[in-house]
Amino acid sequence: MDVIRLLPDSVANQIAAGEVIQRPASCLKELVENSLDAGAHSIRVLVRDAGKSLIQVIDDGLGMSVSDARMAFERHATSKISSAQDLFHLRTMGFRGEALPSICAVAQVKMTTRRASDEVGTLLEIAGTQVQKQEPCQCAVGTSIQVQNLFFNVPARRRFLKSDQTELRNLITTFQHIVLVYPDVAFTFVSDDEILYDLPVGSLKQRIEGVFGKSKSKLYTSQLLEIEQQTELVTIRGFVGKPESASKQAQQFLFVNGRFMRHPYFHKAVLQAYAGMLSAEMMPPYFIYFDISPESIDVNVHPTKTEIKFADEQSIFPILMATVRAALGKFNVVPSIDFLGGNIEMPVSNDAMRASAKAPELHVTSGYNPFTQQKEKVTPHWQQLYEPLKQVQVQQTELPHPIESETLHPQSVAGGYIVCAKDSGLMLIHARRAHITILYNQLAAQLQSHRGVSQQLLFAESLTVSADEQPILETLLPDLRSIGFELQKVSSNTYDITSLPSVLGNQNAATALRAIIARAADGQSDVHADMQQHIALTLAQSAAIPMGKNLSEAEMTDMLDRLFALPSYRITPDGKTVVVWLSAEEIARRF
Ligand code: ADP
Ligand code: MG
């Protein structure tokens, strides 16, 4: 008996729809992108019940003819490309011709549309791919699409939606990713009759303030520094926050050719430009826009994914870092003693600062890849990430070498810092960060040699992960094992932790694992070296002494011994300052 059947269209469409439309936010994204592709100058978004009952997008774009209005809902119907070759020159947001058919497969859709050249418009009603109504109608030029009762015919998907609060947050995030690219288009966003955003046409800076000026971590145009850099490879422009605008939940956005993207590697480049300027846990806001020839990035990624592959990311890394660093330098915001800030009046500008404020030169090493070089060596690869730092001017005087800790006589000050006075100057050390750096190096070496030091638990600790987290955990398992974790799967999403790396002591192993999973999920990196770095860093942060812990002199000496034995101890693996060195001349200059 033959067993293969063709699925009915309605079922095939629903399955395909699941790929493109996963939640109200994905629907909103597709609709607004269509409006932008249609050249709209003003786009209004209305949602009800976090988009679950209604998502409506009204634009003043080109509109559609009667037959195009009907065609638009056919799968793979698009006005944007006609051959595969076109894919490599894409400048529109959409191109797959999948969004509208996917939406109407899983919702009740009502559209009105009119071109400027037509007297009357077209009204179309479709529910679950069935056309219910098509007739002429009176309507404004442009297109209005109402999507009601998303997933009304796929109860399993509907149940899968998160709370209204979460889905509304997703809608807003999606909206922000778009409006931050189009300051020349006016947008409004109304949720359950409340106007959440009303953004007029303006400059990019005004748009950023329009979006974040009223949010919890308020951001004003006066806190932003412009960046701009043109190279043959890439054009980088946008804004970065002055260090004082840093916060625990800073707004951080990267875009490429008008699309939001996640790019942990470029994120790192930005953070490194701030090395030594921010206190613990503080993150700088940034809005960075790359323009690059479409041929050198892979755009043919899934519509719901935000990762974008760059052919040349190793060359872009130092360009980006130097560009940000230059902006910070130009505006004299590179302080030379961040630990004492506040207590000491810093000269607003002096010769030394002015001299160091000149923009750094760019030396691009195109073969440079911090993650792949020096595989065999036990030295962690991140060390090479700092190489570009040497290319830009770093204000702190280099530390004297070698440092012998027995001559340092460390003293503990102001909850968490160690000072050492020497004839040649004064050294300040951030104790927690020093500890993190030491542990990170130890763990990174263990990860590479698969020789983690493990400690068995008397009573297994249980770890339950969500369906999203489970596959991430599985990919992390080999590395987790080599660092000393032992996990036994007890059910589809529950594991027993029987051993843990000994550095963690008697800390909660599940919490550390959760942090590792969260970081891996957030980074969405598939670079293995990156993953190892995540693990080592998260564990080091979990195991390190808390900020403010009092250390005995013996403990401090021991810590400094281990710190200065490292090849790179000046900054933590995630780019924060560990040691500040004030040379005798620097001190003299301050008086
Ligand atoms: P894609 O955007 O990938 O082409 P869609 O399914 O999103 O596919 O849209 C199909 C087609 O419908 C588009 O190519 C465009 O011609 C038309 N269309 C969709 N939305 C609008 C709109 N708001 N204004 C004008 N035309 C639109
Ligand atoms: Mg589209």
Coordinates of C-alpha atoms and ligand atoms in Angstrom, one line a residue:
M1 CA 0.0 0.0 0.0
D2 CA 1.3 3.5 -0.9
V3 CA 1.7 5.6 2.2
I4 CA 2.9 8.9 0.9
R5 CA 0.3 11.6 0.5
L6 CA 0.5 15.3 -0.4
L7 CA -0.6 17.5 2.5
P8 CA -3.6 19.7 1.8
D9 CA -2.5 23.3 1.1
S10 CA -4.0 24.6 4.3
V11 CA -1.9 22.2 6.4
A12 CA 1.3 22.8 4.4
N13 CA 0.7 26.5 4.8
Q14 CA 0.2 26.2 8.6
I15 CA 3.4 24.3 8.9
A16 CA 5.4 26.7 6.8
A17 CA 3.8 29.6 8.7
G18 CA 5.2 28.3 11.9
E19 CA 8.7 29.0 10.5
V20 CA 8.0 32.6 9.7
I21 CA 5.3 33.6 12.2
Q22 CA 6.1 32.4 15.7
R23 CA 4.6 35.1 17.8
P24 CA 2.8 38.5 17.4
A25 CA 6.2 40.2 17.2
S26 CA 7.2 38.2 14.1
C27 CA 3.9 39.2 12.5
L28 CA 4.5 42.9 13.3
K29 CA 8.0 42.7 11.9
E30 CA 6.8 41.3 8.6
L31 CA 4.0 43.9 8.2
V32 CA 6.1 46.9 9.1
E33 CA 8.9 45.7 6.8
N34 CA 6.5 45.4 4.0
S35 CA 5.3 49.0 4.6
L36 CA 8.9 50.2 4.5
D37 CA 9.6 48.3 1.3
A38 CA 6.5 50.0 -0.1
G39 CA 8.1 53.4 0.6
A40 CA 5.9 54.5 3.4
H41 CA 6.7 57.9 5.1
S42 CA 4.3 57.3 8.1
I43 CA 3.5 53.9 9.7
R44 CA 1.0 53.4 12.5
V45 CA 0.9 50.2 14.6
L46 CA -2.1 49.3 16.7
V47 CA -2.2 46.2 18.9
R48 CA -4.6 44.7 21.3
D49 CA -3.9 42.1 24.0
A50 CA -0.2 42.1 23.1
G51 CA -1.1 41.4 19.5
K52 CA -3.0 38.2 20.4
S53 CA -6.4 39.7 19.4
L54 CA -5.2 42.4 16.9
I55 CA -2.1 43.6 15.1
Q56 CA -2.8 46.4 12.6
V57 CA -0.3 48.2 10.5
I58 CA -1.4 51.2 8.5
D59 CA 1.0 52.8 6.0
D60 CA 0.9 55.5 3.4
G61 CA 3.1 53.6 0.9
L62 CA 2.6 52.6 -2.7
G63 CA -0.5 50.5 -2.1
M64 CA -1.4 47.6 -4.4
S65 CA -3.5 47.0 -7.6
V66 CA -6.6 44.8 -7.4
S67 CA -4.8 41.8 -8.8
D68 CA -1.6 42.4 -6.7
A69 CA -3.7 42.6 -3.6
R70 CA -4.9 39.1 -4.3
M71 CA -1.4 37.8 -5.5
A72 CA 0.3 39.2 -2.4
F73 CA -1.2 36.3 -0.3
E74 CA 0.1 33.6 -2.6
R75 CA 3.2 31.7 -1.4
H76 CA 6.4 32.9 -3.0
A77 CA 4.7 35.8 -4.6
T78 CA 6.9 38.8 -4.3
S79 CA 7.6 42.0 -6.2
K80 CA 11.1 42.2 -4.9
I81 CA 13.2 39.6 -6.6
S82 CA 12.9 37.7 -9.8
S83 CA 16.0 35.5 -9.8
A84 CA 18.3 33.9 -7.3
Q85 CA 21.0 36.2 -8.4
D86 CA 19.0 39.1 -7.0
L87 CA 19.5 37.7 -3.6
F88 CA 23.1 39.0 -3.5
H89 CA 22.1 42.6 -4.1
L90 CA 19.2 42.8 -1.8
R91 CA 18.3 46.2 -0.5
T92 CA 14.7 45.4 0.5
M93 CA 13.7 43.8 3.8
G94 CA 11.5 41.2 2.4
F95 CA 12.2 38.9 -0.6
R96 CA 10.8 35.5 0.2
G97 CA 7.1 36.2 -0.5
E98 CA 6.3 34.2 2.5
A99 CA 5.0 36.6 5.1
L100 CA 1.5 37.4 4.0
P101 CA 0.6 33.8 3.0
S102 CA 2.0 32.6 6.3
I103 CA 0.1 35.2 8.3
C104 CA -3.2 34.5 6.6
A105 CA -2.7 30.7 7.2
V106 CA -2.9 31.2 10.9
A107 CA -5.1 34.3 11.4
Q108 CA -8.0 36.3 10.2
V109 CA -6.7 39.0 7.9
K110 CA -8.4 42.1 6.6
M111 CA -6.6 44.3 4.2
T112 CA -7.5 47.6 2.5
T113 CA -5.1 49.0 -0.1
R114 CA -5.1 51.7 -2.7
R115 CA -2.5 53.1 -5.1
A116 CA -2.4 56.9 -5.6
S117 CA -3.4 56.4 -9.3
D118 CA -6.6 54.4 -8.4
E119 CA -9.9 56.0 -7.6
V120 CA -11.0 53.1 -5.4
G121 CA -9.2 50.7 -3.3
T122 CA -9.5 47.0 -2.7
L123 CA -10.8 45.3 0.5
L124 CA -9.8 41.7 1.0
E125 CA -10.7 39.4 3.9
I126 CA -9.0 36.1 4.3
A127 CA -9.1 33.6 7.2
G128 CA -6.9 30.5 7.3
T129 CA -6.0 30.9 3.6
Q130 CA -9.7 31.0 2.5
V131 CA -10.7 34.3 0.8
Q132 CA -13.9 35.4 2.4
K133 CA -14.4 38.7 0.7
Q134 CA -12.8 40.8 -2.1
E135 CA -14.5 44.0 -3.1
P136 CA -13.8 47.6 -4.1
C137 CA -13.7 50.0 -1.2
Q138 CA -13.0 53.7 -0.2
C139 CA -9.8 54.0 1.6
A140 CA -6.7 56.3 1.9
V141 CA -3.7 55.8 -0.3
G142 CA -1.5 53.1 1.1
T143 CA -2.2 49.8 2.8
S144 CA -3.8 48.8 6.1
I145 CA -3.5 45.2 7.2
Q146 CA -5.4 43.9 10.3
V147 CA -4.4 40.6 11.7
Q148 CA -6.9 39.3 14.1
N149 CA -6.8 36.3 16.5
L150 CA -3.4 35.0 15.6
F151 CA -3.2 31.2 15.7
F152 CA -7.0 31.0 16.0
N153 CA -6.9 27.7 14.1
V154 CA -3.7 26.3 15.7
P155 CA -4.6 26.0 19.4
A156 CA -1.2 24.4 20.2
R157 CA 0.6 27.4 18.9
R158 CA -1.7 29.8 20.7
R159 CA -1.1 28.1 24.0
F160 CA 2.6 28.4 23.3
L161 CA 2.5 32.2 23.5
K162 CA 3.8 33.8 26.6
S163 CA 2.0 36.2 28.9
D164 CA 0.7 39.5 27.5
Q165 CA 3.4 41.3 29.3
T166 CA 6.2 39.2 27.6
E167 CA 4.6 39.3 24.2
L168 CA 4.1 43.1 24.4
R169 CA 7.8 43.4 25.3
N170 CA 8.6 41.4 22.3
L171 CA 6.5 43.6 20.1
I172 CA 8.1 46.7 21.5
T173 CA 11.6 45.3 21.0
T174 CA 10.8 44.4 17.4
F175 CA 9.4 47.9 16.9
Q176 CA 12.5 49.5 18.3
H177 CA 14.8 47.5 16.1
I178 CA 13.0 48.9 13.1
V179 CA 12.4 52.5 14.1
L180 CA 16.0 53.0 15.1
V181 CA 16.9 52.4 11.4
Y182 CA 14.3 54.7 9.9
P183 CA 14.4 58.2 11.5
D184 CA 13.1 59.6 8.2
V185 CA 9.8 57.6 8.7
A186 CA 7.2 58.7 11.3
F187 CA 6.0 55.9 13.5
T188 CA 3.3 55.5 16.2
F189 CA 2.7 52.5 18.4
V190 CA -0.6 52.2 20.2
S191 CA -1.3 49.3 22.6
D192 CA -4.8 48.8 23.9
D193 CA -5.6 52.5 23.1
E194 CA -2.5 53.8 24.9
I195 CA 0.1 55.6 22.8
L196 CA 3.4 54.1 23.7
Y197 CA 5.4 55.8 21.0
D198 CA 4.8 58.7 18.8
L199 CA 8.0 59.3 16.8
P200 CA 8.1 62.2 14.3
V201 CA 10.6 62.3 11.4
G202 CA 13.9 63.6 12.7
S203 CA 17.6 63.0 12.9
L204 CA 19.0 59.6 14.2
K205 CA 20.0 61.3 17.5
Q206 CA 16.4 62.6 17.9
R207 CA 15.0 59.2 17.1
I208 CA 17.1 57.6 19.8
E209 CA 16.0 60.1 22.3
G210 CA 12.4 59.7 21.1
V211 CA 12.6 56.0 21.8
F212 CA 14.6 56.0 25.0
G213 CA 14.2 59.4 26.5
K214 CA 11.3 58.3 28.6
S215 CA 12.4 54.7 29.3
K216 CA 13.7 53.5 32.7
S217 CA 17.3 54.0 31.8
K218 CA 16.7 57.4 30.2
L219 CA 19.0 58.3 27.4
Y220 CA 19.4 61.9 26.1
T221 CA 21.1 63.2 23.0
S222 CA 23.7 65.0 25.2
Q223 CA 24.9 61.6 26.4
L224 CA 25.7 60.3 23.0
L225 CA 29.0 60.6 21.0
E226 CA 28.9 60.3 17.3
I227 CA 31.1 57.7 15.6
E228 CA 31.9 57.6 12.0
Q229 CA 34.5 55.7 10.0
Q230 CA 34.7 54.9 6.4
T231 CA 37.0 52.2 5.1
E232 CA 37.0 50.2 1.9
L233 CA 35.6 47.3 3.7
V234 CA 32.8 48.8 5.8
T235 CA 31.3 52.1 6.8
I236 CA 30.5 52.4 10.5
R237 CA 28.4 55.2 11.9
G238 CA 26.1 55.8 14.8
F239 CA 26.4 56.8 18.4
V240 CA 28.0 55.5 21.6
G241 CA 27.2 56.6 25.1
K242 CA 29.6 58.6 27.2
P243 CA 30.9 56.5 30.0
E244 CA 28.6 58.3 32.5
S245 CA 25.6 57.1 30.6
A246 CA 26.5 53.5 31.2
S247 CA 24.0 51.5 33.2
K248 CA 23.2 47.9 34.2
Q249 CA 20.7 47.6 31.4
A250 CA 22.1 49.7 28.7
Q251 CA 20.5 49.9 25.2
Q252 CA 22.9 48.2 22.8
F253 CA 22.1 47.9 19.2
L254 CA 24.0 46.8 16.1
F255 CA 22.6 47.0 12.7
V256 CA 23.9 46.0 9.3
N257 CA 22.5 47.4 6.1
G258 CA 19.4 48.5 8.0
R259 CA 18.7 45.2 9.8
F260 CA 19.1 44.6 13.5
M261 CA 21.6 42.0 14.3
R262 CA 23.2 40.2 17.2
H263 CA 26.9 39.9 17.0
P264 CA 28.7 39.0 20.2
Y265 CA 32.0 39.4 18.6
F266 CA 31.4 43.0 17.6
H267 CA 29.8 43.6 21.0
K268 CA 33.2 42.6 22.5
A269 CA 35.0 45.1 20.2
V270 CA 32.8 47.9 21.5
L271 CA 33.3 46.9 25.2
Q272 CA 37.0 46.8 24.7
A273 CA 37.0 50.3 23.6
Y274 CA 35.6 51.3 27.0
A275 CA 38.2 49.2 28.8
G276 CA 39.2 51.0 32.0
M277 CA 36.3 53.5 31.9
L278 CA 33.4 51.8 33.4
S279 CA 32.8 50.4 36.9
A280 CA 31.8 46.8 37.4
E281 CA 28.6 45.6 35.8
M282 CA 28.0 48.9 34.0
M283 CA 27.4 48.7 30.2
P284 CA 27.6 51.5 27.7
P285 CA 24.7 52.2 25.5
Y286 CA 25.5 52.1 21.8
F287 CA 23.7 52.3 18.4
I288 CA 26.1 51.2 15.7
Y289 CA 25.2 50.9 12.0
F290 CA 27.3 49.0 9.6
D291 CA 27.1 49.6 5.9
I292 CA 28.7 46.9 3.9
S293 CA 28.4 45.5 0.4
P294 CA 25.6 42.9 0.5
E295 CA 27.9 40.4 -1.2
S296 CA 30.1 40.3 1.9
I297 CA 27.4 39.3 4.4
D298 CA 25.1 36.3 4.3
V299 CA 21.6 37.7 4.2
N300 CA 19.9 34.5 3.1
V301 CA 19.5 33.6 6.8
H302 CA 16.2 32.6 8.3
P303 CA 13.8 35.5 8.6
T304 CA 13.4 35.1 12.3
K305 CA 17.1 34.9 13.0
T306 CA 19.2 37.9 13.9
E307 CA 22.6 36.4 13.4
I308 CA 24.3 37.7 10.3
K309 CA 27.5 36.2 9.0
F310 CA 30.2 38.5 7.9
A311 CA 32.9 37.3 5.5
D312 CA 35.5 39.6 7.1
E313 CA 34.6 40.0 10.7
Q314 CA 38.2 39.7 11.9
S315 CA 39.2 42.8 10.0
I316 CA 36.1 44.7 11.1
F317 CA 36.8 44.0 14.8
P318 CA 39.8 46.4 15.2
I319 CA 38.2 49.0 13.0
L320 CA 35.2 49.1 15.2
M321 CA 37.1 49.1 18.4
A322 CA 39.4 51.9 17.2
T323 CA 36.4 53.9 15.9
V324 CA 34.7 53.8 19.3
R325 CA 37.9 54.5 21.1
A326 CA 38.6 57.5 18.9
A327 CA 35.1 59.0 19.7
L328 CA 35.7 58.5 23.4
G329 CA 39.2 60.0 23.1
K330 CA 38.1 63.0 21.0
F331 CA 35.6 64.1 23.6
N332 CA 38.1 63.8 26.4
V333 CA 36.2 61.2 28.2
V334 CA 39.1 58.8 28.6
P335 CA 39.9 59.2 32.3
S336 CA 43.3 58.1 33.6
I337 CA 42.2 57.2 37.1
D338 CA 38.8 55.7 37.1
F339 CA 39.0 54.2 40.6
L340 CA 39.5 57.5 42.3
G341 CA 37.0 59.5 40.2
G342 CA 34.6 61.5 42.3
N343 CA 37.0 62.1 45.1
I344 CA 39.6 63.9 43.1
E345 CA 38.9 66.8 40.9
M346 CA 40.0 65.9 37.4
P347 CA 41.3 68.6 35.1
V348 CA 38.7 69.0 32.4
S349 CA 41.5 69.2 29.8
N350 CA 45.2 69.5 30.1
D351 CA 48.0 69.0 27.7
A352 CA 48.5 65.4 28.4
M353 CA 44.8 64.7 27.8
R354 CA 44.7 66.7 24.7
A355 CA 47.7 64.9 23.4
S356 CA 46.2 61.6 24.0
A357 CA 42.9 62.7 22.5
K358 CA 44.0 62.5 18.9
A359 CA 42.2 59.9 16.9
P360 CA 44.1 56.6 16.8
E361 CA 45.4 55.4 13.5
L362 CA 44.0 52.3 12.1
H363 CA 46.2 49.3 11.3
V364 CA 44.1 46.5 10.1
T365 CA 45.5 43.1 10.2
S366 CA 43.2 41.2 7.9
G367 CA 44.3 37.7 8.8
Y368 CA 43.7 38.3 12.5
N369 CA 41.4 35.8 14.2
P370 CA 41.5 35.8 18.0
F371 CA 39.7 32.5 18.2
T372 CA 41.6 30.3 15.9
Q373 CA 45.2 31.2 16.3
Q374 CA 47.6 29.5 18.8
K375 CA 45.4 26.5 19.2
E376 CA 48.0 24.3 20.8
K377 CA 49.2 26.7 23.3
V378 CA 47.6 26.7 26.7
T379 CA 47.5 30.5 26.6
P380 CA 43.8 31.5 26.2
H381 CA 43.0 32.9 22.9
W382 CA 41.3 36.0 24.2
Q383 CA 44.7 37.4 25.0
Q384 CA 45.0 38.2 21.3
L385 CA 41.8 40.1 21.5
Y386 CA 43.8 42.7 23.3
E387 CA 46.3 43.1 20.5
P388 CA 44.2 45.8 18.8
L389 CA 44.4 47.8 22.1
K390 CA 48.1 48.3 21.5
Q391 CA 47.3 49.8 18.1
V392 CA 45.2 52.5 19.7
Q393 CA 46.7 54.9 22.2
V394 CA 46.1 53.7 25.7
Q395 CA 46.3 56.4 28.2
Q396 CA 47.6 54.6 31.2
T397 CA 51.3 54.3 31.5
E398 CA 52.4 50.8 31.1
L399 CA 53.3 49.0 34.3
P400 CA 56.9 48.5 35.3
H401 CA 58.1 44.9 34.6
P402 CA 58.7 42.5 36.2
I403 CA 56.5 43.0 39.2
E404 CA 57.7 41.2 42.3
S405 CA 54.8 41.0 44.7
E406 CA 56.9 40.5 47.8
T407 CA 58.1 44.1 47.5
L408 CA 54.5 45.5 47.0
H409 CA 53.2 45.6 50.6
P410 CA 49.5 45.6 49.6
Q411 CA 46.9 47.4 51.6
S412 CA 43.2 47.0 51.3
V413 CA 41.2 50.2 50.7
A414 CA 37.6 51.4 50.2
G415 CA 35.9 48.0 50.1
G416 CA 37.5 45.9 47.4
Y417 CA 40.6 47.6 46.1
I418 CA 44.2 46.9 46.8
V419 CA 46.8 49.6 46.8
C420 CA 50.5 49.1 46.5
A421 CA 52.8 52.1 46.8
K422 CA 56.2 51.9 45.2
D423 CA 58.9 54.5 44.6
S424 CA 58.0 54.6 41.0
G425 CA 54.3 55.1 41.5
L426 CA 51.1 53.8 42.9
M427 CA 49.2 50.7 41.8
L428 CA 45.5 50.2 42.4
I429 CA 44.0 46.7 41.9
H430 CA 40.3 45.8 41.7
A431 CA 40.3 42.6 43.9
R432 CA 37.3 40.9 42.5
R433 CA 38.3 41.5 38.9
A434 CA 41.8 40.3 39.7
H435 CA 40.4 37.1 41.1
I436 CA 38.1 36.7 38.1
T437 CA 41.1 37.1 35.8
I438 CA 43.1 34.5 37.7
L439 CA 40.3 32.0 37.8
Y440 CA 39.5 32.5 34.2
N441 CA 43.0 31.7 33.1
Q442 CA 43.1 28.6 35.3
L443 CA 39.7 27.4 33.9
A444 CA 40.5 28.3 30.3
A445 CA 43.7 26.2 30.6
Q446 CA 41.8 23.3 32.1
L447 CA 39.1 23.5 29.4
Q448 CA 41.7 23.3 26.7
S449 CA 43.6 20.4 28.3
H450 CA 40.4 18.6 29.3
R451 CA 41.8 18.5 32.8
G452 CA 39.2 20.1 35.0
V453 CA 39.5 19.5 38.7
S454 CA 36.3 18.0 39.9
Q455 CA 34.7 17.6 43.2
Q456 CA 32.0 15.1 43.9
L457 CA 28.7 16.2 45.5
L458 CA 27.5 14.2 48.5
F459 CA 23.9 14.8 47.3
A460 CA 23.2 15.3 43.6
E461 CA 21.8 18.7 42.8
S462 CA 18.9 18.7 40.4
L463 CA 18.8 21.0 37.4
T464 CA 15.6 21.5 35.4
V465 CA 15.9 23.4 32.1
S466 CA 13.3 24.7 29.7
A467 CA 12.7 23.3 26.2
D468 CA 14.7 26.1 24.7
E469 CA 17.6 25.7 27.1
Q470 CA 17.8 21.9 26.8
P471 CA 19.5 21.8 23.3
I472 CA 21.9 24.5 24.4
L473 CA 22.9 22.5 27.5
E474 CA 23.5 19.4 25.3
T475 CA 25.9 21.3 23.1
L476 CA 27.7 22.6 26.2
L477 CA 28.0 19.2 27.8
P478 CA 31.4 18.0 26.5
D479 CA 33.0 21.3 27.6
L480 CA 31.2 21.2 30.9
R481 CA 32.5 17.7 31.5
S482 CA 36.1 18.6 30.7
I483 CA 35.9 21.4 33.2
G484 CA 34.7 19.1 36.0
F485 CA 30.9 19.0 35.8
E486 CA 29.2 15.6 35.8
L487 CA 25.6 15.6 34.8
Q488 CA 23.2 12.7 34.5
K489 CA 20.1 13.0 32.5
V490 CA 17.1 11.8 34.5
S491 CA 14.2 13.0 32.2
S492 CA 13.9 14.9 29.0
N493 CA 14.7 18.2 30.7
T494 CA 16.0 17.3 34.2
Y495 CA 19.6 16.5 35.0
D496 CA 21.3 15.4 38.2
I497 CA 24.5 17.3 38.9
T498 CA 26.8 14.8 40.6
S499 CA 30.1 16.6 40.4
L500 CA 31.2 20.2 39.9
P501 CA 34.4 22.1 39.3
S502 CA 36.3 22.4 42.5
V503 CA 36.8 26.2 42.1
L504 CA 33.1 26.5 42.8
G505 CA 33.6 25.3 46.3
N506 CA 30.2 24.8 48.0
Q507 CA 28.3 27.1 45.8
N508 CA 25.1 26.2 44.1
A509 CA 26.1 24.3 41.0
A510 CA 22.7 24.7 39.3
T511 CA 22.9 28.5 39.5
A512 CA 26.3 28.5 37.9
L513 CA 25.1 26.2 35.1
R514 CA 22.0 28.4 34.6
A515 CA 24.3 31.4 34.1
I516 CA 26.4 29.5 31.6
I517 CA 23.3 28.4 29.6
A518 CA 21.9 32.0 29.7
R519 CA 25.1 33.4 28.5
A520 CA 25.4 30.8 25.7
A521 CA 21.8 31.4 24.7
D522 CA 22.3 35.1 24.7
G523 CA 25.6 35.0 22.7
Q524 CA 24.1 32.6 20.2
S525 CA 27.6 31.9 19.1
D526 CA 28.5 28.8 17.3
V527 CA 32.2 29.4 17.6
H528 CA 33.5 26.7 19.9
A529 CA 36.3 28.8 21.3
D530 CA 33.7 31.5 22.1
M531 CA 31.6 28.9 24.0
Q532 CA 34.6 27.8 26.0
Q533 CA 35.3 31.4 26.8
H534 CA 31.7 31.8 28.0
I535 CA 32.0 28.9 30.3
A536 CA 35.3 29.9 31.8
L537 CA 34.2 33.5 32.3
T538 CA 30.9 32.6 33.9
L539 CA 32.5 30.1 36.2
A540 CA 35.2 32.6 37.1
Q541 CA 32.5 35.2 37.9
S542 CA 30.5 32.7 40.0
A543 CA 33.5 31.6 42.0
A544 CA 35.4 34.8 42.5
I545 CA 35.3 36.8 45.7
P546 CA 32.5 39.3 46.0
M547 CA 33.2 43.0 45.6
G548 CA 34.1 44.5 49.0
K549 CA 35.4 41.3 50.6
N550 CA 38.1 42.1 53.1
L551 CA 41.4 40.2 52.4
S552 CA 44.2 39.5 54.7
E553 CA 47.7 40.6 53.7
A554 CA 48.6 37.0 53.0
E555 CA 45.6 36.6 50.8
M556 CA 46.4 39.8 48.9
T557 CA 50.0 38.9 48.4
D558 CA 48.9 35.5 47.1
M559 CA 46.4 37.1 44.8
L560 CA 49.0 39.5 43.4
D561 CA 51.5 36.7 42.9
R562 CA 49.1 34.8 40.8
L563 CA 47.8 37.9 39.0
F564 CA 51.2 39.2 37.9
A565 CA 52.3 35.7 36.7
L566 CA 49.6 36.0 34.0
P567 CA 50.7 37.1 30.6
S568 CA 47.8 39.6 30.5
Y569 CA 46.5 40.9 33.8
R570 CA 45.7 44.5 33.0
I571 CA 42.1 43.8 32.0
T572 CA 39.5 41.1 32.7
P573 CA 38.6 38.6 29.9
D574 CA 35.5 40.8 29.3
G575 CA 37.5 44.0 29.0
K576 CA 37.3 45.6 32.4
T577 CA 40.2 47.3 34.1
V578 CA 41.9 45.2 36.8
V579 CA 45.0 47.3 37.5
V580 CA 45.5 51.1 37.4
W581 CA 49.0 52.3 37.5
L582 CA 49.8 55.9 38.4
S583 CA 53.5 56.6 37.7
A584 CA 55.4 59.1 39.8
E585 CA 55.3 61.6 36.9
E586 CA 51.6 61.1 36.6
I587 CA 51.2 61.8 40.3
A588 CA 53.5 64.8 40.1
R589 CA 51.4 66.2 37.2
R590 CA 48.3 66.1 39.3
F591 CA 49.7 68.5 41.9
Ligands
ADP1 P1 7.9 39.8 0.5 O1 7.9 41.0 1.3 O2 9.0 38.8 0.8 O3 7.9 40.1 -1.0 P2 5.3 39.4 1.5 O4 4.5 38.1 1.6 O5 5.7 40.0 2.8 O6 6.6 39.0 0.7 O7 4.6 40.4 0.6 C1 4.2 40.0 -0.7 C2 4.1 41.1 -1.7 O8 3.0 41.9 -1.3 C3 5.3 42.1 -1.6 O9 6.3 41.7 -2.5 C4 4.6 43.4 -2.1 O10 4.6 43.5 -3.4 C5 3.2 43.3 -1.5 N1 3.0 44.0 -0.3 C6 2.9 43.5 1.0 N2 2.7 44.4 1.9 C7 2.6 45.6 1.2 C8 2.3 47.0 1.6 N3 2.2 47.3 2.9 N4 2.3 47.9 0.6 C9 2.4 47.6 -0.6 N5 2.7 46.3 -1.1 C10 2.7 45.3 -0.2
MG2 MG 7.5 41.0 3.4

